[in-house]
PDB file of C-alpha atoms in Angstrom:
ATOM      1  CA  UNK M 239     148.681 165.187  70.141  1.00  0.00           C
ATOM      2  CA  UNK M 240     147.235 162.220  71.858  1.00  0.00           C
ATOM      3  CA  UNK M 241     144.330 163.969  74.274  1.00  0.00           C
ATOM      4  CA  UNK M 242     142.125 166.645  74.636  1.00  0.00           C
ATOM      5  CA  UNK M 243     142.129 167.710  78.230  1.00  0.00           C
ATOM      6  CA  UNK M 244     139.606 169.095  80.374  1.00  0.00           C
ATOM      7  CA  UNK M 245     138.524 170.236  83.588  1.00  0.00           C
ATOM      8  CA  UNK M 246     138.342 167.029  85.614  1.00  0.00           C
ATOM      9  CA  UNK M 247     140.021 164.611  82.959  1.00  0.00           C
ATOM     10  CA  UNK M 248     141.315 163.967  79.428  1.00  0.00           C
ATOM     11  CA  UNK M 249     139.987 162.427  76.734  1.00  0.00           C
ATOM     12  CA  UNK M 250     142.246 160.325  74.835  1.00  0.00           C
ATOM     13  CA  UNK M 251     142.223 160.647  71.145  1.00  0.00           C
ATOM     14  CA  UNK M 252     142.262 158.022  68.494  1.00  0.00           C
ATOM     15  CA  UNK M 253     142.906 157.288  65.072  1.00  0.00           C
ATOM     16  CA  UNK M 254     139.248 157.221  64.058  1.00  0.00           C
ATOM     17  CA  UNK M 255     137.567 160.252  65.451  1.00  0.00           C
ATOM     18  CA  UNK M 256     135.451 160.447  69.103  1.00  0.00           C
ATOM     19  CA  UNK M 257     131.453 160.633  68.850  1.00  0.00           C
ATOM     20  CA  UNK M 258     129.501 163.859  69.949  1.00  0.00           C
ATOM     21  CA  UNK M 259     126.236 163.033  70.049  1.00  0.00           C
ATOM     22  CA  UNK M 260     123.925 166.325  69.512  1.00  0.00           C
ATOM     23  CA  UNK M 261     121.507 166.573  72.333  1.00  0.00           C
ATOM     24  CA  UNK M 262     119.727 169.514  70.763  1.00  0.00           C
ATOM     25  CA  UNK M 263     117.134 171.193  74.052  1.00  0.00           C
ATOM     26  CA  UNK M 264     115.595 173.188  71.658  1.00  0.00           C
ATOM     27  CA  UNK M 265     111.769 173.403  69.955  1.00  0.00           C
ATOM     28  CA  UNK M 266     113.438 175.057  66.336  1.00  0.00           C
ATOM     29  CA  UNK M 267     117.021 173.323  65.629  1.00  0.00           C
ATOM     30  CA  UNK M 268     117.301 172.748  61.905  1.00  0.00           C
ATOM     31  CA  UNK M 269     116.849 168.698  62.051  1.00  0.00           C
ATOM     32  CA  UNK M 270     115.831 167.539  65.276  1.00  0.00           C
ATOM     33  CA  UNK M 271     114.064 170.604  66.550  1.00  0.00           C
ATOM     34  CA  UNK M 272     111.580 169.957  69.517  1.00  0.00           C
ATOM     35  CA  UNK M 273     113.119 165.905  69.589  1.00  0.00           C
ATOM     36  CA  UNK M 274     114.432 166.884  73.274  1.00  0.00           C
ATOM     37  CA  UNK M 275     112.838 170.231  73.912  1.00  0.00           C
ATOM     38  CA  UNK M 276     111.478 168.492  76.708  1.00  0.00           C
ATOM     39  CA  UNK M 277     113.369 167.719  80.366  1.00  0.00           C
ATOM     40  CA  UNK M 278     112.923 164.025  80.346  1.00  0.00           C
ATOM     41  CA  UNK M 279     113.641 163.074  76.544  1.00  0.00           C
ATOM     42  CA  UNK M 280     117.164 165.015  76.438  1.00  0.00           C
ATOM     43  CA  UNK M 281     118.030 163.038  79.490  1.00  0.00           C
ATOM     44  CA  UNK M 282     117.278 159.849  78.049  1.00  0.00           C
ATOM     45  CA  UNK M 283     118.585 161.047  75.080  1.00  0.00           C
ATOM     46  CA  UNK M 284     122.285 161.787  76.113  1.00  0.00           C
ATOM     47  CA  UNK M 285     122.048 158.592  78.184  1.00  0.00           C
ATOM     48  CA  UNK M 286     121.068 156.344  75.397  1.00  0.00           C
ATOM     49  CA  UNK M 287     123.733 158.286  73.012  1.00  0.00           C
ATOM     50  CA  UNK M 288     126.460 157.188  75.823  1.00  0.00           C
ATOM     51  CA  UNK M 289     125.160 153.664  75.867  1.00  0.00           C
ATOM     52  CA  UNK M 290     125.775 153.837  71.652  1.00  0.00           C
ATOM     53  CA  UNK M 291     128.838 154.845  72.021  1.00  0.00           C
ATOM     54  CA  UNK M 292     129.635 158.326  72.114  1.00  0.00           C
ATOM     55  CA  UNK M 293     132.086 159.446  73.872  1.00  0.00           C
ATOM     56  CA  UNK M 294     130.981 163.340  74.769  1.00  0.00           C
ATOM     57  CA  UNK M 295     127.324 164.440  74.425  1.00  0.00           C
ATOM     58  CA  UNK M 296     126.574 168.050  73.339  1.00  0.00           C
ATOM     59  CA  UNK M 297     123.825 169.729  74.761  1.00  0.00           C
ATOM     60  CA  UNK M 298     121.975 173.015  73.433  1.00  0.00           C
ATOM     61  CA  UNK M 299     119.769 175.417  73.931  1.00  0.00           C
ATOM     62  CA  UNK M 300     119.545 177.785  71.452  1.00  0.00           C
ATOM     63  CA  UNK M 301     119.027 177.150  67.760  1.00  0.00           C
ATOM     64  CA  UNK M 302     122.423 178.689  65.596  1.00  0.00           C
ATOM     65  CA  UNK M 303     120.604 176.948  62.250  1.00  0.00           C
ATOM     66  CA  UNK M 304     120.607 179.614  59.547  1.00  0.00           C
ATOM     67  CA  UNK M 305     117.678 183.049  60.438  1.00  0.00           C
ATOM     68  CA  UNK M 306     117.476 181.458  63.731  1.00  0.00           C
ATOM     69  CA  UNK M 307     115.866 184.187  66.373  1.00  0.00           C
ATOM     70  CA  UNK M 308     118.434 184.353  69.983  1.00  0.00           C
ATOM     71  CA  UNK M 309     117.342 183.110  72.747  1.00  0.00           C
ATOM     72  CA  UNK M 310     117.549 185.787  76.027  1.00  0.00           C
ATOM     73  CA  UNK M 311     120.232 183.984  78.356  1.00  0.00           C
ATOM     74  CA  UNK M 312     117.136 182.960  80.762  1.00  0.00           C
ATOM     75  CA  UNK M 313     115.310 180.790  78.372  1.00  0.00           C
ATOM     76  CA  UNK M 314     118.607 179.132  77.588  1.00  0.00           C
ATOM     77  CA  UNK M 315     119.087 178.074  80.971  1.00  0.00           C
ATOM     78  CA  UNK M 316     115.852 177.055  82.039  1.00  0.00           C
ATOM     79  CA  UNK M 317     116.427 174.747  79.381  1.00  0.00           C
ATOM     80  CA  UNK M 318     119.716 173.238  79.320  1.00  0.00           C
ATOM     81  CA  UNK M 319     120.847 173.347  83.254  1.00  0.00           C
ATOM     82  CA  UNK M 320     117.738 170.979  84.268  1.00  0.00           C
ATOM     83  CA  UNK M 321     119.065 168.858  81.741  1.00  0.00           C
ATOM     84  CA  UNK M 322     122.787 168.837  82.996  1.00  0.00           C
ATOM     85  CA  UNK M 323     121.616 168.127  86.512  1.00  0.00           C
ATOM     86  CA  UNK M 324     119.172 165.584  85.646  1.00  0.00           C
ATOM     87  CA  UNK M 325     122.278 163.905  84.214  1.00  0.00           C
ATOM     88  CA  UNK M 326     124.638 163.719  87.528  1.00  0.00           C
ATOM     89  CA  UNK M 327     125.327 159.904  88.406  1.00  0.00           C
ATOM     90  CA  UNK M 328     123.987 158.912  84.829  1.00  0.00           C
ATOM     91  CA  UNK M 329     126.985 159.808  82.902  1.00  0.00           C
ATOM     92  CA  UNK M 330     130.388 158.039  82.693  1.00  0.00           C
ATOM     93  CA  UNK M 331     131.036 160.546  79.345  1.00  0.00           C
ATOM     94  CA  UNK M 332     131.712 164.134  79.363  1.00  0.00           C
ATOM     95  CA  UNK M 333     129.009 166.983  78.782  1.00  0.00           C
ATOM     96  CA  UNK M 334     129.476 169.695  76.611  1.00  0.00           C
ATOM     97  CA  UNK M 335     127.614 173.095  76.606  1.00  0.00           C
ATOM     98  CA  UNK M 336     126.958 174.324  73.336  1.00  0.00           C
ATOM     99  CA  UNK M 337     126.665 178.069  74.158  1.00  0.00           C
ATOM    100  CA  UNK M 338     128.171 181.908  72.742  1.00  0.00           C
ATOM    101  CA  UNK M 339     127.148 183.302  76.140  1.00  0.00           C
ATOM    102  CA  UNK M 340     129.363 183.302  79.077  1.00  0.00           C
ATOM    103  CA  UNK M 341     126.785 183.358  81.749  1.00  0.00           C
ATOM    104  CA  UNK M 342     125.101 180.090  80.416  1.00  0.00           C
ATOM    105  CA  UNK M 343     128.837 178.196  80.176  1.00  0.00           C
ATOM    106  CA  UNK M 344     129.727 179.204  83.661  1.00  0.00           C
ATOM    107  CA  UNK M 345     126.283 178.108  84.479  1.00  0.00           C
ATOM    108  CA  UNK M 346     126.843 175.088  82.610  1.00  0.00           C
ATOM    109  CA  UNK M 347     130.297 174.055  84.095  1.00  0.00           C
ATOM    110  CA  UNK M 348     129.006 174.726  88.135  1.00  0.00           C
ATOM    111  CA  UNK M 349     125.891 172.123  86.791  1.00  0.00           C
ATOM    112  CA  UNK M 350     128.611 169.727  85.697  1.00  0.00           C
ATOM    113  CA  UNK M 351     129.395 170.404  81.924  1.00  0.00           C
ATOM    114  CA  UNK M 352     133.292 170.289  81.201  1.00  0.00           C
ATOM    115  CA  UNK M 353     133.434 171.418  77.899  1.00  0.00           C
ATOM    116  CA  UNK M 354     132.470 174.945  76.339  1.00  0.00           C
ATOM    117  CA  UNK M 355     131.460 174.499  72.470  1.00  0.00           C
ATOM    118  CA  UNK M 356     130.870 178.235  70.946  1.00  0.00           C
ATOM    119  CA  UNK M 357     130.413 179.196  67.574  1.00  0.00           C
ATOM    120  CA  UNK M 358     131.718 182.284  67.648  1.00  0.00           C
ATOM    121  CA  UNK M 359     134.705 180.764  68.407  1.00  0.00           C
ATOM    122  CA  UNK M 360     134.884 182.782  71.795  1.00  0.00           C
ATOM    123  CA  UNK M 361     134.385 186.239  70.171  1.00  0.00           C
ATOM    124  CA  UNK M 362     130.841 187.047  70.673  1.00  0.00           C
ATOM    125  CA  UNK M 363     130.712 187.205  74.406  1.00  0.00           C
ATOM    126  CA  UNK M 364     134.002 189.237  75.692  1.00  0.00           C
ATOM    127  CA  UNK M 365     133.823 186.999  79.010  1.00  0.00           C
ATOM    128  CA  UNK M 366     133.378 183.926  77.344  1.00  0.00           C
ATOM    129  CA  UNK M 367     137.216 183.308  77.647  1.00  0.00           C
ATOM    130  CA  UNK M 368     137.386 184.597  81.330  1.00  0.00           C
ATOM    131  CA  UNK M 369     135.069 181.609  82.059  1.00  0.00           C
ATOM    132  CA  UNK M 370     137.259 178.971  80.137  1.00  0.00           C
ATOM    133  CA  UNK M 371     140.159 180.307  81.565  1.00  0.00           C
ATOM    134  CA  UNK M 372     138.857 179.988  85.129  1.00  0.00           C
ATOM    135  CA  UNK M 373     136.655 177.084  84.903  1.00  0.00           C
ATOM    136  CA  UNK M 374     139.567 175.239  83.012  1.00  0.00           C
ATOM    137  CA  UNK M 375     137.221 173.809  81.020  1.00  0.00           C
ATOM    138  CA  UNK M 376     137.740 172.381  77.418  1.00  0.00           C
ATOM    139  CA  UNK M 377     136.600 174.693  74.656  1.00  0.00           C
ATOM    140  CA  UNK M 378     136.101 174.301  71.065  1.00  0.00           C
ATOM    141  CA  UNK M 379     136.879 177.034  68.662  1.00  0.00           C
ATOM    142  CA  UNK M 380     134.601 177.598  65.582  1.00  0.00           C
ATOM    143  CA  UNK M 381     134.782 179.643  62.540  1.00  0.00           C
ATOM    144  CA  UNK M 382     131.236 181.318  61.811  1.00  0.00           C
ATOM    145  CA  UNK M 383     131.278 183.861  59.377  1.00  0.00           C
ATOM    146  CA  UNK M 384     128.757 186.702  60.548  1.00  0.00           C
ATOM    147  CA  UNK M 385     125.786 185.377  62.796  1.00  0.00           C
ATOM    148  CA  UNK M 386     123.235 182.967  62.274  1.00  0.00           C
ATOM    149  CA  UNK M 387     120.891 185.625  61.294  1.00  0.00           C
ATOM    150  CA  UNK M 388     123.310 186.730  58.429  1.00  0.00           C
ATOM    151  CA  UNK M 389     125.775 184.188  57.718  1.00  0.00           C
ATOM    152  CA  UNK M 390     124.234 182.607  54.703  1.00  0.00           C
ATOM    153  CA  UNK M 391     123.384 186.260  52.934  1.00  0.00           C
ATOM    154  CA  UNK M 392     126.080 185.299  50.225  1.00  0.00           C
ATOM    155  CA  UNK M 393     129.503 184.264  51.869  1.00  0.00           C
ATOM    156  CA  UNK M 394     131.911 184.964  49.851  1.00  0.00           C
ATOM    157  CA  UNK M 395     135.966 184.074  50.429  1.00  0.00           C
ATOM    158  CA  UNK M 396     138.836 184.227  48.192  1.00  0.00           C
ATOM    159  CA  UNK M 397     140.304 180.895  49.354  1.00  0.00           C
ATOM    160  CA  UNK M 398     137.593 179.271  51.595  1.00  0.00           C
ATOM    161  CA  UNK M 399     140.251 176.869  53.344  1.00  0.00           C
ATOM    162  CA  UNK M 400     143.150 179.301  53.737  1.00  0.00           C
ATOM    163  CA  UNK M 401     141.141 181.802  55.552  1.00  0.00           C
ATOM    164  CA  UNK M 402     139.248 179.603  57.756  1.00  0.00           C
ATOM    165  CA  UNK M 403     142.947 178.149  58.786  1.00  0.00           C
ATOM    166  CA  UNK M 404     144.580 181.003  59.069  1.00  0.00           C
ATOM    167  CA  UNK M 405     141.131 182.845  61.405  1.00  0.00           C
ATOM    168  CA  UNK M 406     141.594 178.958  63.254  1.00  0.00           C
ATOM    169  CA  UNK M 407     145.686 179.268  63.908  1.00  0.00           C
ATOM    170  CA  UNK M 408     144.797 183.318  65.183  1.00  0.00           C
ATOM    171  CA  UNK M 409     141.763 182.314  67.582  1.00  0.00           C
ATOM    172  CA  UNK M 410     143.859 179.196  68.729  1.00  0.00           C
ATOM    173  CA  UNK M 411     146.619 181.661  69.677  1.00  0.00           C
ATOM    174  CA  UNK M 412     144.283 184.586  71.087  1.00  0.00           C
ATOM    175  CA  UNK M 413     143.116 181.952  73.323  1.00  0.00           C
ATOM    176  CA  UNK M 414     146.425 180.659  74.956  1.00  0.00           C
ATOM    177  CA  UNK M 415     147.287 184.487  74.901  1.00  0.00           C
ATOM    178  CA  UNK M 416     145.084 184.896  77.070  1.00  0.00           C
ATOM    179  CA  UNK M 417     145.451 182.189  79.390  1.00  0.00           C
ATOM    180  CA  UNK M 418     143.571 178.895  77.929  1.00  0.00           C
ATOM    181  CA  UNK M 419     145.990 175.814  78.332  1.00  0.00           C
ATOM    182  CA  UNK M 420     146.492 175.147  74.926  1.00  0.00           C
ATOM    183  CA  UNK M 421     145.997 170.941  75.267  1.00  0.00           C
ATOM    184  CA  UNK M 422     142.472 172.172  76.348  1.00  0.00           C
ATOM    185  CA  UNK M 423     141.597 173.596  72.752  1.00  0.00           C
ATOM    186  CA  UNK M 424     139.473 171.791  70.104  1.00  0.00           C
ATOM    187  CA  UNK M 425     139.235 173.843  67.185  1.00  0.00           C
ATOM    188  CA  UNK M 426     136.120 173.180  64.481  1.00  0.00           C
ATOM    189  CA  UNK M 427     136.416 174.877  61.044  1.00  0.00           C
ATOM    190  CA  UNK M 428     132.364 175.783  61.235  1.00  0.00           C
ATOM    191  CA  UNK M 429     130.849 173.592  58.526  1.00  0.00           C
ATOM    192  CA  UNK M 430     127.471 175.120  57.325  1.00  0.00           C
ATOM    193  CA  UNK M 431     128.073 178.438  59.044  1.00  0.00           C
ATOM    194  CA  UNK M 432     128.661 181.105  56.709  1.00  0.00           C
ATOM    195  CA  UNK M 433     129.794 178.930  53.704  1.00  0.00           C
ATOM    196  CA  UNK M 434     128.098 177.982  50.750  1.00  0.00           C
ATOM    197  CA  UNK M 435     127.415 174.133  49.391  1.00  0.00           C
ATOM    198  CA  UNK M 436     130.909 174.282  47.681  1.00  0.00           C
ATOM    199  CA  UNK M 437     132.834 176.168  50.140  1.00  0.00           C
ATOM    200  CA  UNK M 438     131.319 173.003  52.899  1.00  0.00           C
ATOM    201  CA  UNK M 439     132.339 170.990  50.299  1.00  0.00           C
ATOM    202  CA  UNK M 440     135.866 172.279  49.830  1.00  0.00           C
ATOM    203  CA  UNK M 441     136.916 171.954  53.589  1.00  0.00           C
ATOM    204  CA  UNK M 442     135.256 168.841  54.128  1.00  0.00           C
ATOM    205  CA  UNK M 443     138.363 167.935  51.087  1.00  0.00           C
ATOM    206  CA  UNK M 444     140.729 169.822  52.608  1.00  0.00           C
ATOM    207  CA  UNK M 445     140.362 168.450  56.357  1.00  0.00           C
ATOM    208  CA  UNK M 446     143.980 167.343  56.682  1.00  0.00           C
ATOM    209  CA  UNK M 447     144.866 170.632  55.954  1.00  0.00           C
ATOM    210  CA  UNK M 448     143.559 171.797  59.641  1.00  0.00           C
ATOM    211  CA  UNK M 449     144.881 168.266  61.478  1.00  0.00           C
ATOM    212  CA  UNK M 450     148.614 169.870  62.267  1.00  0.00           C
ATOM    213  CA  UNK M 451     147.084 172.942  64.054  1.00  0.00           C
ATOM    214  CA  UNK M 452     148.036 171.895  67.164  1.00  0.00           C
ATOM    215  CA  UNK M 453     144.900 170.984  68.587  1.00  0.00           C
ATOM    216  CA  UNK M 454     141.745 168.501  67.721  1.00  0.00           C
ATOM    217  CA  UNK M 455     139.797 168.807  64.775  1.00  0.00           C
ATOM    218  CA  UNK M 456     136.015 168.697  65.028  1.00  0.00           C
ATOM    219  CA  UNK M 457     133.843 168.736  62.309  1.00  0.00           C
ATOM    220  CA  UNK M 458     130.402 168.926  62.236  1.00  0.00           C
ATOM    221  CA  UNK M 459     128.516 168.050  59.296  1.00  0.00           C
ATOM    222  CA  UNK M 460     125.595 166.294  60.549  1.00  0.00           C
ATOM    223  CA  UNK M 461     122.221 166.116  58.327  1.00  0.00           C
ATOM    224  CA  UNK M 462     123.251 169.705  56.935  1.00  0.00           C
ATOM    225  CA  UNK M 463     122.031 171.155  53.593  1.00  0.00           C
ATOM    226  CA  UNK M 464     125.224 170.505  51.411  1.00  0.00           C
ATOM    227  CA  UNK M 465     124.550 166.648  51.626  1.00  0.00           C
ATOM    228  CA  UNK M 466     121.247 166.948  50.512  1.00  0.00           C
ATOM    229  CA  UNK M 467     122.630 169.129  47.547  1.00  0.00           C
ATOM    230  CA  UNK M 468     125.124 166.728  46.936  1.00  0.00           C
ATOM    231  CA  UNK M 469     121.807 164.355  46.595  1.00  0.00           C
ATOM    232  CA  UNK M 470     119.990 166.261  44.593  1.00  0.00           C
ATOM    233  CA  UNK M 471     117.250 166.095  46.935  1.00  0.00           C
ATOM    234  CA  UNK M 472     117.151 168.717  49.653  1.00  0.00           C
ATOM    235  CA  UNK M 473     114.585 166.776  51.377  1.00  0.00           C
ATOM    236  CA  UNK M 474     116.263 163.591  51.238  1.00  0.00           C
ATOM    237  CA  UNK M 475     117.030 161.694  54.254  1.00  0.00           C
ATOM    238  CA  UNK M 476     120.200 162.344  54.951  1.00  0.00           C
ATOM    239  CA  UNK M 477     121.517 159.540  57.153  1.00  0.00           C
ATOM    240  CA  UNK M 478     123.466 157.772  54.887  1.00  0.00           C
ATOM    241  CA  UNK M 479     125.210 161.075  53.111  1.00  0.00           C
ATOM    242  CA  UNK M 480     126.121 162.075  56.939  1.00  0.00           C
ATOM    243  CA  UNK M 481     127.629 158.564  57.222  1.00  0.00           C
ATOM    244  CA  UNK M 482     129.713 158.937  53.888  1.00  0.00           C
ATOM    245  CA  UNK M 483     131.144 162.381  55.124  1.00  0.00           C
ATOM    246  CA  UNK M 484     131.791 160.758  58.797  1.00  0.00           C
ATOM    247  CA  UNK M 485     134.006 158.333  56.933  1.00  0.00           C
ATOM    248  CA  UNK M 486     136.128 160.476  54.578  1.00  0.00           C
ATOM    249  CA  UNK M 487     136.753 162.958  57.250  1.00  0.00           C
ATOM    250  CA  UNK M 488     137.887 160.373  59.473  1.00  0.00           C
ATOM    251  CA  UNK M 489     140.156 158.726  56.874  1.00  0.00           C
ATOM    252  CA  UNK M 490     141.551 162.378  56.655  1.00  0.00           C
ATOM    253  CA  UNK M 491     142.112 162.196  60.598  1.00  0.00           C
ATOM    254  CA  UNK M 492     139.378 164.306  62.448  1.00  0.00           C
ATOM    255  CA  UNK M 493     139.799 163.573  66.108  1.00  0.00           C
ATOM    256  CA  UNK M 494     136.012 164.310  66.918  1.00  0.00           C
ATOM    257  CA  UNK M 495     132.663 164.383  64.679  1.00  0.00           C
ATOM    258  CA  UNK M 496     129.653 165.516  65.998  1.00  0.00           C
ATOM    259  CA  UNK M 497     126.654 163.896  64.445  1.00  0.00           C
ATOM    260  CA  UNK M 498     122.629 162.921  65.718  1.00  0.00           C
ATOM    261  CA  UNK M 499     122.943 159.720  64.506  1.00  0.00           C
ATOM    262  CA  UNK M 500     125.350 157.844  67.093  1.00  0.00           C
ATOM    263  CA  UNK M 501     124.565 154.371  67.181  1.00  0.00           C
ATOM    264  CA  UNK M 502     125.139 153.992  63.258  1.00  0.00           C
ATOM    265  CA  UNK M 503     127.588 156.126  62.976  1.00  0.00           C
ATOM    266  CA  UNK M 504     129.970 154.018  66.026  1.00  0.00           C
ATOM    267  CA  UNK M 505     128.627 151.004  63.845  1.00  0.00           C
ATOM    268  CA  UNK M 506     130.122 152.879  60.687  1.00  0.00           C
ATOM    269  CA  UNK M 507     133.435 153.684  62.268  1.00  0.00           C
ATOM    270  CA  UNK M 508     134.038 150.755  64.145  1.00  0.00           C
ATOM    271  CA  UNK M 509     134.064 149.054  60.470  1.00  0.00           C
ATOM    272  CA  UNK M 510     136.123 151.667  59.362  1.00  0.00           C
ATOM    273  CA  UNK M 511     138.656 150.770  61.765  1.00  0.00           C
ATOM    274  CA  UNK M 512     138.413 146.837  60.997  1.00  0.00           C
ATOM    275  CA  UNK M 513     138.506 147.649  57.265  1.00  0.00           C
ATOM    276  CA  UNK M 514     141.630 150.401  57.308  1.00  0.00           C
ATOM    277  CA  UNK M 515     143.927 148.350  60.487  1.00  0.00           C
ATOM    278  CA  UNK M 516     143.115 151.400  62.336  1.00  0.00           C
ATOM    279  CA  UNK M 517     143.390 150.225  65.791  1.00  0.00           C
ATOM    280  CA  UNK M 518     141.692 152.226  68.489  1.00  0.00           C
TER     281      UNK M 518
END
């Protein structure tokens, strides 16, 4: 596995995992909430995230942080498509539309985006995979358990890693079932969604147990509420605990980590890679 392809192009993967910078269009996002809820700051916030280094920005328009409220399909893309078009010519990296609903991907792709991020890993809109297939877009595959509304009410699993690998390999195969080229699948084992501090904990240790799959690995751990019980300080900054987990899941061979913080966290790896002999 040496790329993750896409609509117009592949991406090539490494041995220390690509950047996704979060480009959250949103006024209620858990950490950076109302940052780029506005047209002009998300643009020159995915531009700047290019210039320090990432290598696919992630843009958003609906909060999936734990007792979030949906956002009606209309909202979401009266925020998100200004920002995709507001980005033609400015880009040399891919964009990524982080959506569950099919109409705002589709809408998303035609704008420009080539890669379909969904947490419900393509199960909670029943034409989300009609639009991958069609718009040959990449897609990445979560695991959520329940919604964002629900999915922290107690989850509960009798082997947290097990099941999350074994609902990955079934989605993963669902998917090419159905038509999805499978070098066009990223799959992401849903870190924070429907797991507790210890179950985060015990895939983040387990991540090269979900690196033969067949497809990418991305994990996203960014600023979330395990490292700042790890800290003992849930309102610590968590910059340098998101930095930490960036490296041990890239010494455990991630292929993509999506993260706010680019600039120090391409600073972080790019030592990583000097320190380890892992050559890009």
């Amino acid at each position: 596995m040496h790329s993750w392809k896409l609509n117009r192009r592949s991406l090539s993967l490494a041995k220390t995992p690509l950047i996704m910078g979060i480009c959250n269009v949103t006024p209620d996002s858990f950490s950076d909430g109302g940052k780029h809820h506005n047209v002009d700051a998300a643009i020159a916030a995915a531009i700047q995230m290019e210039a320090d280094g990432a290598a696919i920005v992630d843009i958003g328009g609906e909060s999936t942080r734990p007792y979030s409220d949906p956002v009606a399909a209309e909202e979401e893309l009266a925020r998100v498509i200004p920002v995709i078009d507001g980005l033609k010519g400015q880009l040399s990296i891919p964009i990524s539309i982080d959506t569950s609903k099919a109409t705002v991907a589709a809408a998303a792709i035609e704008a420009g985006a080539e890669i379909i991020n969904d947490v419900t890993g393509l199960e909670g809109d029943p034409d989300m995979v009609r639009v991958a297939v069609e718009s040959g877009a990449g897609v990445c595959v979560m695991h959520m358990k329940g919604t964002p509304q629900t999915m922290q009410n107690d989850p509960a699993y009798a082997n947290v890693v097990q099941e999350i690998r074994d609902y990955l390999i079934q989605r993963r195969q669902f998917c090419i079932d159905a038509g999805i080229d499978p070098e066009k699948i990223c799959l992401d084992p849903g870190i924070g969604f429907g797991k507790t501090h210890q179950h985060n904990l015990e895939l983040i240790r387990s991540v090269d147990q979900f690196t033969n799959l067949g497809s990418p690995i991305l994990i996203g751990h960014s600023r979330k509420g395990f490292i700042g019980k790890v800290l003992g300080n849930k309102d610590a900054d968590r910059t340098a605990g998101t930095l930490a987990v960036s490296l041990a899941v890239a010494a455990a061979g991630a292929h993509v980590i999506r993260v706010h913080d680019v600039q120090v966290t391409a600073e972080a790896l790019k030592l990583f890679a000097a320190c380890t002999n892992q050559s890009k």
